[in-house]
PDB file of C-alpha atoms in Angstrom:
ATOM      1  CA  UNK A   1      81.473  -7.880 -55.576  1.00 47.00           C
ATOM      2  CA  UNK A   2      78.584  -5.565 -55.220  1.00 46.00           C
ATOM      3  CA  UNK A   3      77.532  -4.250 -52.007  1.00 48.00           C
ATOM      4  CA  UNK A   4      73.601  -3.444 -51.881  1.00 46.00           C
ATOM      5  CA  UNK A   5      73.052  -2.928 -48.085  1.00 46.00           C
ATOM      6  CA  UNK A   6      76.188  -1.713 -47.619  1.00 47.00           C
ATOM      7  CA  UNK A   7      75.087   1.043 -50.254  1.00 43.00           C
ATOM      8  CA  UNK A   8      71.536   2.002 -48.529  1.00 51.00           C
ATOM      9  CA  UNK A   9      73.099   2.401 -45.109  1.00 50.00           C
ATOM     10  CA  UNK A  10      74.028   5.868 -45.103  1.00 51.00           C
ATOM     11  CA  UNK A  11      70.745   6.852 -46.571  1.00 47.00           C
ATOM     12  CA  UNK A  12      68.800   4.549 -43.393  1.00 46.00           C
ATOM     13  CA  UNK A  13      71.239   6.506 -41.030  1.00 45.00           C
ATOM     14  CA  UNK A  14      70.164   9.935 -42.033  1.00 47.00           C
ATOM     15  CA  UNK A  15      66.507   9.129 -42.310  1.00 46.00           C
ATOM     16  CA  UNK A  16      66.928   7.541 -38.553  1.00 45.00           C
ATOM     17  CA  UNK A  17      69.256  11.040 -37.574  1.00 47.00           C
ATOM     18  CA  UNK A  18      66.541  13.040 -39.009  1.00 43.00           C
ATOM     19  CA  UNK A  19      63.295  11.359 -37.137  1.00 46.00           C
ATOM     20  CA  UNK A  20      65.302  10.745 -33.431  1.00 45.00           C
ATOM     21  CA  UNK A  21      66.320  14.917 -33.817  1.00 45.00           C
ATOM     22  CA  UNK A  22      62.812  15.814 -34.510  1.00 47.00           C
ATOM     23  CA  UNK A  23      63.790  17.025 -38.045  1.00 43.00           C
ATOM     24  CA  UNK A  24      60.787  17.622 -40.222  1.00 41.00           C
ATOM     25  CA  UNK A  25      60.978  18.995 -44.182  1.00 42.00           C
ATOM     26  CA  UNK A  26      57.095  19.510 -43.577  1.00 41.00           C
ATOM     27  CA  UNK A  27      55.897  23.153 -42.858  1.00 39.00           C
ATOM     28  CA  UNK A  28      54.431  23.588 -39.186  1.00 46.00           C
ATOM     29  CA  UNK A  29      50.949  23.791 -39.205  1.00 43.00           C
ATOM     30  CA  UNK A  30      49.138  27.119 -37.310  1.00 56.00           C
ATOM     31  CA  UNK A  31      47.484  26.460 -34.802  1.00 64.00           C
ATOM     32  CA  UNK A  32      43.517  27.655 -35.084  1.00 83.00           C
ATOM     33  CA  UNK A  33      42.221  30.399 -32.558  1.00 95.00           C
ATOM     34  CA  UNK A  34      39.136  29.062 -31.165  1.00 97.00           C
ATOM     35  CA  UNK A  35      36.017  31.306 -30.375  1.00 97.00           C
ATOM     36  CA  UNK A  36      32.892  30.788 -28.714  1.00 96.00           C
ATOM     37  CA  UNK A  37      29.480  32.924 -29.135  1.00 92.00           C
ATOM     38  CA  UNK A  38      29.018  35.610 -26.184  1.00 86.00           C
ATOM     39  CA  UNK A  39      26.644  35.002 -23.356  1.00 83.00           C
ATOM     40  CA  UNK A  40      23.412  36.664 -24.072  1.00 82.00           C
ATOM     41  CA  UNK A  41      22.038  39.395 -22.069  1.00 85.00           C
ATOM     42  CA  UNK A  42      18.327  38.550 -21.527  1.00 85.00           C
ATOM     43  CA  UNK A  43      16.299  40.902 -19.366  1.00 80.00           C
ATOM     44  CA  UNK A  44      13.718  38.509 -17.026  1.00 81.00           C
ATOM     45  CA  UNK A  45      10.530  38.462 -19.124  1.00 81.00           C
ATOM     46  CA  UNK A  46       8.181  37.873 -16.835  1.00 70.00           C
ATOM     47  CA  UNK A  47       7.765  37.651 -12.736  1.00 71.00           C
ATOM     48  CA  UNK A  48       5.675  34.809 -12.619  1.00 83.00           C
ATOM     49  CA  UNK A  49       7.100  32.277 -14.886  1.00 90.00           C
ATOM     50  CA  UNK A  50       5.327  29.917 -16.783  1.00 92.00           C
ATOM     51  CA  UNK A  51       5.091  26.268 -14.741  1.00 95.00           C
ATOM     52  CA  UNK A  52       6.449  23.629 -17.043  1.00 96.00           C
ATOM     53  CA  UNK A  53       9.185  22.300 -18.024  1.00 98.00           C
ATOM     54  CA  UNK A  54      11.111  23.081 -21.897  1.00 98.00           C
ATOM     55  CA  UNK A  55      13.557  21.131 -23.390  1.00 99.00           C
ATOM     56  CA  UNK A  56      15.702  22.889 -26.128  1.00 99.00           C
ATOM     57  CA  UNK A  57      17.139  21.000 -28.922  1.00 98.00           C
ATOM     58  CA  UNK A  58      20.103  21.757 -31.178  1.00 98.00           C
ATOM     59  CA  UNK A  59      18.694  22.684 -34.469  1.00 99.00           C
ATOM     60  CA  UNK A  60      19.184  21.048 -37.216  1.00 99.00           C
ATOM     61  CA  UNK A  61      21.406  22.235 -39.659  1.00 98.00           C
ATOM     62  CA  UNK A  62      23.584  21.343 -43.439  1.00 97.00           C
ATOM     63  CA  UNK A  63      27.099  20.072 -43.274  1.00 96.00           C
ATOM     64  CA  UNK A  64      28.919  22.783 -43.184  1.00 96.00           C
ATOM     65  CA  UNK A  65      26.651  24.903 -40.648  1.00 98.00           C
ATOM     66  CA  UNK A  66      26.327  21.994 -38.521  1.00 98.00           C
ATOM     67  CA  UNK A  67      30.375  21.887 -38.133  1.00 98.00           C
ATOM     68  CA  UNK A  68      32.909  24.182 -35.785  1.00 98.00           C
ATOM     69  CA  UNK A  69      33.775  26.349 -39.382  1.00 97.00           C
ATOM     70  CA  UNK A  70      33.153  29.912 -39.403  1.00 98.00           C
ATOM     71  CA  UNK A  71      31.506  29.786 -42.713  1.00 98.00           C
ATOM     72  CA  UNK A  72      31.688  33.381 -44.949  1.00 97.00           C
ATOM     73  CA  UNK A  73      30.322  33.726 -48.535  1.00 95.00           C
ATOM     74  CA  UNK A  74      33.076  36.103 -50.040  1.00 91.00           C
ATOM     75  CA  UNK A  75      31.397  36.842 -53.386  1.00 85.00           C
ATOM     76  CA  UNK A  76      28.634  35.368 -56.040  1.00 82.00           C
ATOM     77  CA  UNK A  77      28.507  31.686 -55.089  1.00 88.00           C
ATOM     78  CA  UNK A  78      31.419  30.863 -53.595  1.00 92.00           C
ATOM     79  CA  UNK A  79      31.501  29.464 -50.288  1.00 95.00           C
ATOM     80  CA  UNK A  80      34.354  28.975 -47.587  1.00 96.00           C
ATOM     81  CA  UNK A  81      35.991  29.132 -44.103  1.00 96.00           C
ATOM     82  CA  UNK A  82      37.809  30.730 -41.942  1.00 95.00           C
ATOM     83  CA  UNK A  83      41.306  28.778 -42.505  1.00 92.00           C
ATOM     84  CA  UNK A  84      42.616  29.976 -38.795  1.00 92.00           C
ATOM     85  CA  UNK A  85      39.866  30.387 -36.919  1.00 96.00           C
ATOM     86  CA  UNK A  86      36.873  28.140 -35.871  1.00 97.00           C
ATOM     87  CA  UNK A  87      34.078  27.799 -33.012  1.00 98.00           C
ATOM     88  CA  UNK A  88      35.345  25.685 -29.806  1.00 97.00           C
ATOM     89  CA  UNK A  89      32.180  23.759 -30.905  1.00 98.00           C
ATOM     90  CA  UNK A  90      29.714  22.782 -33.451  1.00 98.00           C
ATOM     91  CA  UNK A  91      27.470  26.077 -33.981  1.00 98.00           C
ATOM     92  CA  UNK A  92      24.160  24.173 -33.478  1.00 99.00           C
ATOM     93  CA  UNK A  93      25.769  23.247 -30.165  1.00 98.00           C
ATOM     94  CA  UNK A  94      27.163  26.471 -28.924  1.00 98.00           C
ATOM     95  CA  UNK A  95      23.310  27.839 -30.297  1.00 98.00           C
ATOM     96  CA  UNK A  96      21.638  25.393 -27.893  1.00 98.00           C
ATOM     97  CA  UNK A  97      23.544  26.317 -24.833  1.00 97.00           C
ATOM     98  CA  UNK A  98      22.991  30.276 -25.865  1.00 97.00           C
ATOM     99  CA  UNK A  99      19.293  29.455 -26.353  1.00 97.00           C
ATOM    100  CA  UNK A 100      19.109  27.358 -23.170  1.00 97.00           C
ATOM    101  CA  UNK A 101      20.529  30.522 -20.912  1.00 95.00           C
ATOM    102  CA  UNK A 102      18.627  33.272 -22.422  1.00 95.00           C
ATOM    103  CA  UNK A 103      15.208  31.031 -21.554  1.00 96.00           C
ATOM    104  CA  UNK A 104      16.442  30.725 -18.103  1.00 94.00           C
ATOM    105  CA  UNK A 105      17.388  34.639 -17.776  1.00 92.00           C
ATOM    106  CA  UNK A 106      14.105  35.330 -19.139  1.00 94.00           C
ATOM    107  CA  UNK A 107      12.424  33.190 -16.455  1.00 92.00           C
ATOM    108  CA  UNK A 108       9.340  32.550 -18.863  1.00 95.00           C
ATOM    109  CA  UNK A 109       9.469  28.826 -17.777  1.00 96.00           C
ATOM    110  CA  UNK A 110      10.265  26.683 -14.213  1.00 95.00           C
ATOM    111  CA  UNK A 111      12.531  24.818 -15.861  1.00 97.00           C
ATOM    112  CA  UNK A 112      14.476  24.479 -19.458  1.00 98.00           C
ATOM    113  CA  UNK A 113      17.291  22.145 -20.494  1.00 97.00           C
ATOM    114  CA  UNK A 114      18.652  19.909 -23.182  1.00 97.00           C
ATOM    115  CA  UNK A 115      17.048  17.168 -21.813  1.00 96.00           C
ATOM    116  CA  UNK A 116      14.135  15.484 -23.268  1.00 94.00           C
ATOM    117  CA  UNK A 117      12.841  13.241 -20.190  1.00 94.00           C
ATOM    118  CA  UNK A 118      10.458  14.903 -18.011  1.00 94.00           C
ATOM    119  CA  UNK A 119       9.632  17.991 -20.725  1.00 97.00           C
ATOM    120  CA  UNK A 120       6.290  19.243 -21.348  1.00 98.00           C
ATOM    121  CA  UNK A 121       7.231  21.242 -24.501  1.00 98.00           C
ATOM    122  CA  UNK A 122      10.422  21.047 -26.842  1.00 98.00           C
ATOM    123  CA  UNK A 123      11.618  23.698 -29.088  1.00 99.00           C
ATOM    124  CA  UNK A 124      13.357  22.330 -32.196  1.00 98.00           C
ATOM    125  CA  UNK A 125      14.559  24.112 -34.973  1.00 99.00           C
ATOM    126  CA  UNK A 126      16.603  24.266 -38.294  1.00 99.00           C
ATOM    127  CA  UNK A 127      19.453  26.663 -38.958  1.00 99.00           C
ATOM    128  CA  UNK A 128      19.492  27.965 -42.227  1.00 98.00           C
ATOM    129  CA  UNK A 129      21.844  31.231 -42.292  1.00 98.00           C
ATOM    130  CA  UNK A 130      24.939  31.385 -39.676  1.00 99.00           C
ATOM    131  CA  UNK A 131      27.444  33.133 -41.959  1.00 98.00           C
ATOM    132  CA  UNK A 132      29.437  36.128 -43.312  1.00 98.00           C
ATOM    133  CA  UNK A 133      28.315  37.726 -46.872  1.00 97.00           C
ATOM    134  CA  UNK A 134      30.065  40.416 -48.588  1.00 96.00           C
ATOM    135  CA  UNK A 135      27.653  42.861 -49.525  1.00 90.00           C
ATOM    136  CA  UNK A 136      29.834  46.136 -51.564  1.00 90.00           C
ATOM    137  CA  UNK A 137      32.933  44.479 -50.005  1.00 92.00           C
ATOM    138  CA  UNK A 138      31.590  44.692 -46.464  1.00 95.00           C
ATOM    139  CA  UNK A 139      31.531  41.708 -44.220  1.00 97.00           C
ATOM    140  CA  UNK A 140      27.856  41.213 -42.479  1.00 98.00           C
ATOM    141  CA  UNK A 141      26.789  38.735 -40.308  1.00 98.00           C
ATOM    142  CA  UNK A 142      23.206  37.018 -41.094  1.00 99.00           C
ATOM    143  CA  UNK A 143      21.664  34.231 -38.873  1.00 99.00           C
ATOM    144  CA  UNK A 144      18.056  32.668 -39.393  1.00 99.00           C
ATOM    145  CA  UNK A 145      16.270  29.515 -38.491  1.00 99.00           C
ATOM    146  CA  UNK A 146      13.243  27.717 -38.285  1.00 99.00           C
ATOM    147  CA  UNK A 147      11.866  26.847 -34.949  1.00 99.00           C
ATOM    148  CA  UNK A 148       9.090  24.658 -33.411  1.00 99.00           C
ATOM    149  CA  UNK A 149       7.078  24.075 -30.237  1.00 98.00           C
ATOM    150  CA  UNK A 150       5.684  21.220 -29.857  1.00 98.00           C
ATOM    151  CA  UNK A 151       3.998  19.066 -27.385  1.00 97.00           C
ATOM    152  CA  UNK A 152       6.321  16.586 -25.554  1.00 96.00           C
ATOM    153  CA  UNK A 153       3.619  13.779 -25.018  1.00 95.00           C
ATOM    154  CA  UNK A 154       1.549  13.952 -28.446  1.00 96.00           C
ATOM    155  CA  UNK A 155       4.197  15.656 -30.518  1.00 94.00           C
ATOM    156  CA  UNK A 156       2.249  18.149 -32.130  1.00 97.00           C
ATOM    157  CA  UNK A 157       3.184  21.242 -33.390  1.00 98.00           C
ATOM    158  CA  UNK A 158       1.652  23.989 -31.525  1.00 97.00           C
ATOM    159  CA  UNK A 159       3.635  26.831 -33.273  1.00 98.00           C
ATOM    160  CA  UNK A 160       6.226  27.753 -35.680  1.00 99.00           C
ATOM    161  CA  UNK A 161       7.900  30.793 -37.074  1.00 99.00           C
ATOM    162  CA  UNK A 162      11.200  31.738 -38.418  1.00 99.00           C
ATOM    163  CA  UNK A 163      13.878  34.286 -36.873  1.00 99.00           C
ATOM    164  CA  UNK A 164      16.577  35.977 -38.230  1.00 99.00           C
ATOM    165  CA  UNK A 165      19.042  38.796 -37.382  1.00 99.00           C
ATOM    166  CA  UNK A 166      21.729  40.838 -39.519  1.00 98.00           C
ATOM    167  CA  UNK A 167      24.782  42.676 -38.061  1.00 98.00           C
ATOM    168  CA  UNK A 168      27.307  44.383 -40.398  1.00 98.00           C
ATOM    169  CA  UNK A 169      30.899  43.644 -38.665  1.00 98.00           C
ATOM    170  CA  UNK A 170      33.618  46.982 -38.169  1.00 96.00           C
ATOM    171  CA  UNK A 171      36.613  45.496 -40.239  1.00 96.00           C
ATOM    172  CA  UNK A 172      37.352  41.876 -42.232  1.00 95.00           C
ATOM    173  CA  UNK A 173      39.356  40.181 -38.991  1.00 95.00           C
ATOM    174  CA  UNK A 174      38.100  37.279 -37.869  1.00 95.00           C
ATOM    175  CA  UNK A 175      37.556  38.791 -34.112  1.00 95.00           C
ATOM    176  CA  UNK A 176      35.082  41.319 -35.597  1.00 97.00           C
ATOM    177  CA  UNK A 177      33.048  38.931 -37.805  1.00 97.00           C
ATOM    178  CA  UNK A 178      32.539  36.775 -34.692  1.00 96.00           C
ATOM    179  CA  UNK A 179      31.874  39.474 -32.894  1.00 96.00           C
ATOM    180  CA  UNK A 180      29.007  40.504 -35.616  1.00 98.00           C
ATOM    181  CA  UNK A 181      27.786  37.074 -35.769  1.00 98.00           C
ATOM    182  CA  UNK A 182      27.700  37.064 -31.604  1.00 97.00           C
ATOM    183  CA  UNK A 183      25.620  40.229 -31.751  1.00 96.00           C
ATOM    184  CA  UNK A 184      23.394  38.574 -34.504  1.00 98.00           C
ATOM    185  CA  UNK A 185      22.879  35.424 -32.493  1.00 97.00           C
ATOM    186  CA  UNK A 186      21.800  37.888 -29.645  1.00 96.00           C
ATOM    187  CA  UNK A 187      19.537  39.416 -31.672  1.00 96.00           C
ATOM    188  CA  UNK A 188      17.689  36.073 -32.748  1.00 97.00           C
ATOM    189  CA  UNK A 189      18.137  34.483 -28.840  1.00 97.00           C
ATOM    190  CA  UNK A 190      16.131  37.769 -27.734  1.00 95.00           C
ATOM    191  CA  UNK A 191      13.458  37.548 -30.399  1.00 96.00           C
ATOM    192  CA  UNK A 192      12.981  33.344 -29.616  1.00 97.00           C
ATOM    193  CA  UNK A 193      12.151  34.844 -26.092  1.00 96.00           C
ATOM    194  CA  UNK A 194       9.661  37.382 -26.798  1.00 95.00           C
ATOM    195  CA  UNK A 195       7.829  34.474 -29.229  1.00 97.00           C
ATOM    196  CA  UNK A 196       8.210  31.992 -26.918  1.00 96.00           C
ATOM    197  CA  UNK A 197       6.741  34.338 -24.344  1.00 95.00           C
ATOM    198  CA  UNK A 198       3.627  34.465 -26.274  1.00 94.00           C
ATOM    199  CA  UNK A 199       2.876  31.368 -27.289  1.00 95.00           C
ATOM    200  CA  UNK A 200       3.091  30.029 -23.971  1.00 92.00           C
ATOM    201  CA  UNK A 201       1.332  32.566 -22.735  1.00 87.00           C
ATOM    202  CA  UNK A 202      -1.857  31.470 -24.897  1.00 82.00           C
TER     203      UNK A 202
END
């Protein structure tokens, strides 16, 4: 007499063994190290600041800039990530905040936040570079975007003009490319303020 179940028991044992130990045949994953940008260091702009109110946007950005990779550009056309290592948030996120504090260290304006209710101006933009290249087999940092003014009420544009910033990094670890990109972003948050500066000023 043949015995099917009796046949398949051992093999439901071990599989049950195996799951109640906390047994796995599948590789442990590693975690990622999570990094944020560095606050900026903004000296105040102006004494008198400007009286209206600014909201600040998160620009607008492709796929894989608008995500938490660190995105690097090793060689020719190739494109990747940082396997180990990402941002604690989605860079056009973390570049809103940093945008948002350098305005109010600058004191150009009463009042700037992400909120659109209440603004006289908003300053939207469009992220085009946040990466690492390779240039010679040296990692550099490049940032540069597209940003707007524009009037809250009517929605016109009353300016535009397009930033960007380069910082080589010391060595290929992933703490000194974010550290070059950090310095980059620093670069570009400081230059926003001096434009911003001026066109308000007009």
């Amino acid at each position: 007499m043949r015995h099917p179940a009796t046949l398949k028991l051992p093999v439901l044992l071990l599989l049950i063994t195996l799951f109640t130990s906390g047994c796995s045949v599948l590789p442990e994953s590693t975690p990622n190290q999570l990094y944020r940008l560095p606050a900026p260091e903004i000296a105040p702009v102006s004494t008198s600041a400007q009286p209206v109110a600014l909201s600040v946007q998160p620009p607008k950005a492709g796929r894989l800039l608008g995500s938490d990779n660190i995105v690097v550009w090793p060689e020719g056309n190739q494109v990747s990530v940082y396997g180990d290592a990402r941002w604690y948030d989605s860079a056009p996120a973390m570049l809103q905040s940093t945008w948002i504090n350098a305005i109010q260290q600058s004191a150009i304006v009463s009042h700037v936040s992400a909120d659109r209710q209440g603004a006289d101006y908003q300053l939207t933009s469009e992220l085009r570079d946040f990466h690492i290249v390779y240039n010679d087999g040296i990692p550099q940092a490049v940032m540069r975007v597209d940003v707007v003014l524009q009037d809250s009420a009517s929605g016109e544009r009353l300016a535009t003009t397009q930033l960007q910033a380069s910082q080589t990094a010391d060595n290929e670890h992933v703490g000194a490319v974010v550290n070059a990109l950090g310095i980059a972003a620093e670069s570009v948050s400081q230059a926003l303020i001096e434009w911003l500066y001026l066109m308000l000023e007009r």
